[in-house]
mmCIF file of C-alpha atoms in Angstrom:
data_model
loop_
_atom_site.group_PDB
_atom_site.id
_atom_site.type_symbol
_atom_site.label_atom_id
_atom_site.label_comp_id
_atom_site.label_asym_id
_atom_site.label_seq_id
_atom_site.Cartn_x
_atom_site.Cartn_y
_atom_site.Cartn_z
ATOM 1 C CA MET A 1 44.024 -13.338 -11.727
ATOM 2 C CA ALA A 2 41.559 -10.369 -12.681
ATOM 3 C CA GLU A 3 42.332 -8.601 -16.163
ATOM 4 C CA ASP A 4 42.727 -5.004 -16.433
ATOM 5 C CA LEU A 5 40.302 -3.704 -19.866
ATOM 6 C CA VAL A 6 40.808 -0.239 -21.304
ATOM 7 C CA LEU A 7 37.542 1.561 -21.628
ATOM 8 C CA ASP A 8 36.699 3.052 -24.963
ATOM 9 C CA THR A 9 35.892 7.050 -24.746
ATOM 10 C CA ALA A 10 33.382 6.494 -26.985
ATOM 11 C CA ILE A 11 31.097 4.279 -24.089
ATOM 12 C CA ARG A 12 31.540 6.869 -22.310
ATOM 13 C CA ASP A 13 30.308 9.578 -24.261
ATOM 14 C CA TRP A 14 27.226 7.186 -26.069
ATOM 15 C CA VAL A 15 26.566 5.106 -23.194
ATOM 16 C CA LEU A 16 27.573 6.264 -19.469
ATOM 17 C CA ILE A 17 26.475 9.647 -19.862
ATOM 18 C CA PRO A 18 23.289 9.834 -21.744
ATOM 19 C CA LEU A 19 22.275 6.812 -19.486
ATOM 20 C CA SER A 20 22.710 8.789 -16.708
ATOM 21 C CA VAL A 21 21.145 12.078 -18.144
ATOM 22 C CA VAL A 22 18.017 9.859 -19.124
ATOM 23 C CA MET A 23 17.397 8.704 -15.983
ATOM 24 C CA VAL A 24 17.755 11.506 -14.336
ATOM 25 C CA LEU A 25 15.427 13.105 -16.727
ATOM 26 C CA ILE A 26 12.829 10.037 -16.246
ATOM 27 C CA GLY A 27 12.823 11.028 -12.364
ATOM 28 C CA ILE A 28 11.745 14.559 -12.682
ATOM 29 C CA LEU A 29 9.465 14.273 -15.706
ATOM 30 C CA ARG A 30 7.541 10.975 -13.348
ATOM 31 C CA TYR A 31 7.565 13.689 -10.099
ATOM 32 C CA PHE A 32 5.844 16.352 -12.277
ATOM 33 C CA VAL A 33 3.657 13.479 -13.760
ATOM 34 C CA SER A 34 2.446 11.681 -10.377
ATOM 35 C CA LYS A 35 2.030 15.902 -9.038
ATOM 36 C CA LEU A 36 -0.558 16.319 -11.733
ATOM 37 C CA MET A 37 -2.170 12.700 -11.556
ATOM 38 C CA ARG A 38 -2.297 12.954 -7.973
ATOM 39 C CA SER A 39 -6.217 13.741 -7.097
ATOM 40 C CA SER A 40 -6.987 16.645 -4.877
ATOM 41 C CA GLN A 41 -8.468 15.783 -1.663
ATOM 42 C CA VAL A 42 -9.246 16.984 2.076
ATOM 43 C CA PRO A 43 -7.147 14.883 4.585
ATOM 44 C CA ASP A 44 -9.601 13.329 7.237
ATOM 45 C CA PRO A 45 -9.431 15.478 10.422
ATOM 46 C CA LYS A 46 -9.476 12.074 12.476
ATOM 47 C CA ILE A 47 -6.390 11.203 10.937
ATOM 48 C CA VAL A 48 -4.838 14.629 11.009
ATOM 49 C CA LYS A 49 -5.654 14.726 14.730
ATOM 50 C CA GLU A 50 -4.308 11.074 15.331
ATOM 51 C CA GLY A 51 -0.951 12.193 13.357
ATOM 52 C CA GLN A 52 -0.332 15.230 15.716
ATOM 53 C CA VAL A 53 -1.007 13.504 18.587
ATOM 54 C CA ILE A 54 1.579 10.874 17.797
ATOM 55 C CA VAL A 55 4.124 13.671 17.075
ATOM 56 C CA ARG A 56 3.876 14.745 20.658
ATOM 57 C CA ALA A 57 3.878 11.409 22.065
ATOM 58 C CA ARG A 58 7.158 11.129 20.804
ATOM 59 C CA ASN A 59 8.495 14.566 21.755
ATOM 60 C CA LEU A 60 7.021 13.924 25.195
ATOM 61 C CA ARG A 61 9.375 10.499 25.348
ATOM 62 C CA ALA A 62 12.267 11.944 23.170
ATOM 63 C CA GLY A 63 12.397 15.320 25.852
ATOM 64 C CA ALA A 64 11.210 12.959 29.594
ATOM 65 C CA ASN A 65 14.266 14.125 31.347
ATOM 66 C CA PHE A 66 13.981 17.365 30.948
ATOM 67 C CA ILE A 67 11.371 17.680 32.799
ATOM 68 C CA PRO A 68 10.431 17.256 36.541
ATOM 69 C CA PRO A 69 9.023 13.543 37.036
ATOM 70 C CA LYS A 70 5.251 14.926 38.597
ATOM 71 C CA SER A 71 5.037 16.798 35.257
ATOM 72 C CA PHE A 72 6.202 13.891 33.547
ATOM 73 C CA ARG A 73 3.779 11.667 35.325
ATOM 74 C CA SER A 74 0.575 13.766 35.036
ATOM 75 C CA ARG A 75 1.691 14.379 30.937
ATOM 76 C CA ARG A 76 1.733 10.404 30.813
ATOM 77 C CA VAL A 77 -1.868 9.421 32.023
ATOM 78 C CA TYR A 78 -3.116 12.558 29.820
ATOM 79 C CA PHE A 79 -2.096 10.233 26.951
ATOM 80 C CA ASN A 80 -1.920 6.776 28.555
ATOM 81 C CA ASN A 81 -5.155 7.085 30.275
ATOM 82 C CA GLU A 82 -6.977 3.845 29.606
ATOM 83 C CA GLU A 83 -10.227 6.252 30.021
ATOM 84 C CA ASN A 84 -9.760 9.191 28.051
ATOM 85 C CA GLY A 85 -6.130 9.057 27.467
ATOM 86 C CA LEU A 86 -5.498 10.117 23.880
ATOM 87 C CA LEU A 87 -2.982 7.250 23.231
ATOM 88 C CA PHE A 88 -6.013 4.627 23.971
ATOM 89 C CA VAL A 89 -7.821 3.065 21.317
ATOM 90 C CA PRO A 90 -10.517 1.058 22.434
ATOM 91 C CA LYS A 91 -10.775 -2.612 20.494
ATOM 92 C CA GLY A 92 -14.277 -1.752 19.300
ATOM 93 C CA GLN A 93 -13.124 1.509 17.131
ATOM 94 C CA ALA A 94 -9.657 -0.292 15.791
ATOM 95 C CA GLN A 95 -9.761 0.038 11.943
ATOM 96 C CA ASN A 96 -8.186 -2.448 9.553
ATOM 97 C CA ALA A 97 -6.129 -0.147 7.002
ATOM 98 C CA GLN A 98 -6.730 -2.285 3.883
ATOM 99 C CA ALA A 99 -10.637 -1.934 4.480
ATOM 100 C CA GLN A 100 -10.386 1.233 4.769
ATOM 101 C CA MET A 101 -8.342 1.660 1.657
ATOM 102 C CA PHE A 102 -11.020 -0.380 -0.258
ATOM 103 C CA SER A 103 -13.880 1.439 1.329
ATOM 104 C CA ASP A 104 -12.376 4.755 -0.220
ATOM 105 C CA PRO A 105 -12.159 4.573 -3.911
ATOM 106 C CA ASN A 106 -9.977 8.139 -3.775
ATOM 107 C CA MET A 107 -6.706 6.369 -1.798
ATOM 108 C CA ALA A 108 -7.190 3.233 -3.939
ATOM 109 C CA MET A 109 -7.170 5.229 -7.171
ATOM 110 C CA ASP A 110 -4.001 7.232 -5.635
ATOM 111 C CA MET A 111 -2.193 4.455 -4.743
ATOM 112 C CA MET A 112 -2.730 2.426 -8.524
ATOM 113 C CA LYS A 113 -1.604 5.799 -9.904
ATOM 114 C CA LYS A 114 1.501 5.971 -7.565
ATOM 115 C CA ASN A 115 2.582 2.315 -8.709
ATOM 116 C CA LEU A 116 1.722 2.989 -12.630
ATOM 117 C CA SER A 117 3.604 6.085 -12.595
ATOM 118 C CA MET A 118 6.697 4.157 -11.308
ATOM 119 C CA ILE A 119 6.294 0.645 -13.228
ATOM 120 C CA ILE A 120 5.627 1.988 -16.849
ATOM 121 C CA PRO A 121 8.760 4.442 -16.799
ATOM 122 C CA GLN A 122 11.171 2.209 -15.629
ATOM 123 C CA THR A 123 9.419 -0.731 -17.641
ATOM 124 C CA LEU A 124 10.134 1.022 -20.896
ATOM 125 C CA THR A 125 13.627 2.217 -19.794
ATOM 126 C CA PHE A 126 14.925 -1.306 -18.483
ATOM 127 C CA ALA A 127 13.540 -2.232 -22.078
ATOM 128 C CA TRP A 128 15.399 0.226 -23.326
ATOM 129 C CA VAL A 129 18.527 -0.006 -21.769
ATOM 130 C CA ASN A 130 18.743 -3.985 -22.183
ATOM 131 C CA PHE A 131 18.064 -3.243 -26.117
ATOM 132 C CA PHE A 132 20.488 -0.642 -26.662
ATOM 133 C CA PHE A 133 23.582 -1.144 -24.168
ATOM 134 C CA SER A 134 23.273 -4.430 -23.048
ATOM 135 C CA GLY A 135 26.770 -6.339 -22.864
ATOM 136 C CA PHE A 136 28.665 -3.127 -22.249
ATOM 137 C CA VAL A 137 30.986 -2.238 -19.329
ATOM 138 C CA ALA A 138 30.270 1.032 -18.955
ATOM 139 C CA ALA A 139 32.424 2.449 -15.872
ATOM 140 C CA LYS A 140 34.953 1.394 -13.238
ATOM 141 C CA ILE A 141 35.067 2.328 -9.822
ATOM 142 C CA PRO A 142 38.309 3.731 -8.248
ATOM 143 C CA PHE A 143 38.932 1.011 -5.438
ATOM 144 C CA PRO A 144 38.946 -2.344 -5.197
ATOM 145 C CA LEU A 145 36.078 -4.366 -3.972
ATOM 146 C CA THR A 146 35.113 -8.395 -3.130
ATOM 147 C CA GLN A 147 34.062 -11.054 -5.110
ATOM 148 C CA ARG A 148 30.591 -10.137 -3.693
ATOM 149 C CA PHE A 149 29.782 -7.365 -5.734
ATOM 150 C CA ARG A 150 30.283 -9.139 -8.867
ATOM 151 C CA THR A 151 26.686 -9.904 -9.067
ATOM 152 C CA MET A 152 25.345 -6.557 -8.353
ATOM 153 C CA LEU A 153 28.213 -4.450 -10.650
ATOM 154 C CA GLN A 154 28.124 -7.044 -13.467
ATOM 155 C CA ASN A 155 24.808 -7.897 -14.416
ATOM 156 C CA GLY A 156 24.457 -9.010 -18.094
ATOM 157 C CA ILE A 157 28.565 -9.930 -18.447
ATOM 158 C CA ASP A 158 29.037 -13.279 -17.832
ATOM 159 C CA LEU A 159 33.097 -13.453 -17.182
ATOM 160 C CA SER A 160 34.753 -13.965 -14.091
ATOM 161 C CA THR A 161 37.723 -12.924 -15.125
ATOM 162 C CA VAL A 162 37.124 -9.468 -15.400
ATOM 163 C CA ASP A 163 37.875 -7.202 -12.273
ATOM 164 C CA VAL A 164 34.977 -6.730 -9.727
ATOM 165 C CA SER A 165 35.432 -2.841 -9.929
ATOM 166 C CA TYR A 166 34.145 -2.658 -13.744
ATOM 167 C CA VAL A 167 30.317 -1.799 -13.944
ATOM 168 C CA SER A 168 27.805 -2.956 -16.852
ATOM 169 C CA SER A 169 25.696 -0.903 -18.268
ATOM 170 C CA ARG A 170 22.490 -2.896 -17.123
ATOM 171 C CA SER A 171 24.297 -2.561 -13.237
ATOM 172 C CA TRP A 172 24.602 1.124 -13.724
ATOM 173 C CA TYR A 173 20.754 1.543 -14.820
ATOM 174 C CA PHE A 174 20.218 -0.162 -11.320
ATOM 175 C CA LEU A 175 22.341 2.227 -9.260
ATOM 176 C CA ASN A 176 20.934 5.423 -10.524
ATOM 177 C CA LEU A 177 17.725 3.963 -10.345
ATOM 178 C CA PHE A 178 18.002 3.442 -6.943
ATOM 179 C CA GLY A 179 20.745 6.263 -5.975
ATOM 180 C CA LEU A 180 19.705 8.887 -7.394
ATOM 181 C CA ARG A 181 17.733 10.344 -4.287
ATOM 182 C CA GLY A 182 20.223 12.733 -3.145
ATOM 183 C CA LEU A 183 20.429 14.765 -6.858
ATOM 184 C CA PHE A 184 16.993 14.559 -6.769
ATOM 185 C CA SER A 185 16.643 16.224 -3.473
ATOM 186 C CA LEU A 186 18.930 18.682 -4.847
ATOM 187 C CA ILE A 187 16.840 19.631 -7.613
ATOM 188 C CA LEU A 188 13.145 19.000 -6.561
ATOM 189 C CA GLY A 189 13.358 19.463 -2.676
ATOM 190 C CA GLU A 190 14.082 17.219 -0.271
ATOM 191 C CA GLU A 191 10.469 16.360 0.439
ATOM 192 C CA ASN A 192 10.035 16.202 -3.115
ATOM 193 C CA ALA A 193 12.806 13.643 -4.114
ATOM 194 C CA THR A 194 12.003 10.696 -5.735
ATOM 195 C CA ASP A 195 12.980 7.243 -3.737
ATOM 196 C CA ASP A 196 12.159 4.474 -6.039
ATOM 197 C CA THR A 197 13.414 2.126 -2.827
ATOM 198 C CA GLN A 198 10.854 3.547 -0.643
ATOM 199 C CA ARG A 199 7.854 3.343 -3.297
ATOM 200 C CA MET A 200 8.881 -0.293 -4.192
ATOM 201 C CA MET A 201 8.547 -0.727 -0.384
ATOM 202 C CA GLN A 202 5.077 0.789 -0.153
ATOM 203 C CA MET A 203 3.681 -0.632 -2.989
ATOM 204 C CA SER A 204 2.779 -4.047 -1.375
ATOM 205 C CA GLY A 205 1.096 -1.802 1.970
ATOM 206 C CA PHE A 206 -2.377 -0.504 2.337
ATOM 207 C CA GLY A 207 -1.739 2.864 3.756
ATOM 208 C CA PHE A 208 -1.498 4.471 6.950
ATOM 209 C CA ASP A 209 -3.147 2.835 10.050
ATOM 210 C CA PRO A 210 -2.990 5.207 13.320
ATOM 211 C CA THR A 211 -4.491 2.743 15.389
ATOM 212 C CA LYS A 212 -0.954 0.466 15.308
ATOM 213 C CA SER A 213 0.936 3.804 15.845
ATOM 214 C CA LEU A 214 -1.102 4.922 18.569
ATOM 215 C CA GLY A 215 -0.794 1.753 20.428
ATOM 216 C CA ALA A 216 3.065 1.745 20.030
ATOM 217 C CA GLU A 217 3.188 5.370 21.152
ATOM 218 C CA LYS A 218 1.415 4.358 24.501
ATOM 219 C CA ASP A 219 3.268 1.202 25.027
ATOM 220 C CA GLY A 220 6.528 3.370 24.530
ATOM 221 C CA LEU A 221 5.330 5.747 27.146
ATOM 222 C CA ASP A 222 4.643 3.456 29.615
ATOM 223 C CA ILE A 223 8.038 1.687 29.383
ATOM 224 C CA VAL A 224 9.687 4.817 29.627
ATOM 225 C CA GLN A 225 12.051 5.339 33.157
ATOM 226 C CA HIS A 226 11.873 8.862 33.839
ATOM 227 C CA GLU A 227 15.516 10.141 35.189
ATOM 228 C CA TRP A 228 15.322 13.933 35.688
ATOM 229 C CA ALA A 229 18.281 15.396 34.424
ATOM 230 C CA LEU A 230 18.360 18.309 36.307
ATOM 231 C CA PRO A 231 18.207 17.394 39.804
ATOM 232 C CA LYS A 232 18.491 19.947 42.576
ATOM 233 C CA PHE A 233 18.724 22.634 39.325
ATOM 234 C CA GLU A 234 17.379 25.176 41.546
ATOM 235 C CA HIS A 235 19.274 25.313 44.430
ATOM 236 C CA ARG A 236 22.613 25.444 41.855
ATOM 237 C CA ALA A 237 21.608 28.192 40.342
ATOM 238 C CA GLU A 238 20.398 30.121 43.578
ATOM 239 C CA ALA A 239 24.522 29.614 44.833
ATOM 240 C CA VAL A 240 25.456 30.617 41.560
ATOM 241 C CA LEU A 241 23.453 33.997 42.220
ATOM 242 C CA LYS A 242 24.541 34.484 45.315
ATOM 243 C CA LYS A 243 28.165 34.212 44.145
ATOM 244 C CA LEU A 244 27.377 36.718 41.519
ATOM 245 C CA ILE A 245 25.592 39.614 44.166
ATOM 246 C CA ARG A 246 28.260 38.950 46.689
#
């Protein structure tokens, strides 16, 4: 049977609260540092144009059933025409995003700066937490959990008799690392929120590949089954107007 622990208030005052405050301050500081390190470069007009085309194609797919079939077919041909369609990319013009990154030194430098602005602060913070706060039971979740959460919530504590709802100081660090996006969106704004999960996923990527996005939108438009959601709308409107006039 899992044992219940009585947490000392000093742990709350000297471990839980300082760790949370430091994580928030480091996230805000990292945002401003990455903003200062960001190189000011004019975006490529071709990439901007392709991005706008993708947005227009998505809007067409989302609202396809609210325009007449003839209008939808003409718009689909305008986007997907094999000769001069906006979404059609000839095979010879397809670009490799990895090769594009290595050919552009500014893009590679920006990616390295973003990775450094994330890796260095988090490495130092984890070393600080592991040195000063390792082995502490920092908090208790006010609802029961299954045994599957033990490895996630009790990192650094090798006690199987402790209830799963207790959170170690090291696990509290990881919870703050990946769970503060909502708070950062309130402080910095939704577009400026620091999301470490997305940054970790982007570390292995090589930038935006417009060719794949254009091809995906072209295939999406090709398979759309158009069903007009407003059949005989003009006749119904005419009947309603006649009733009102009478």
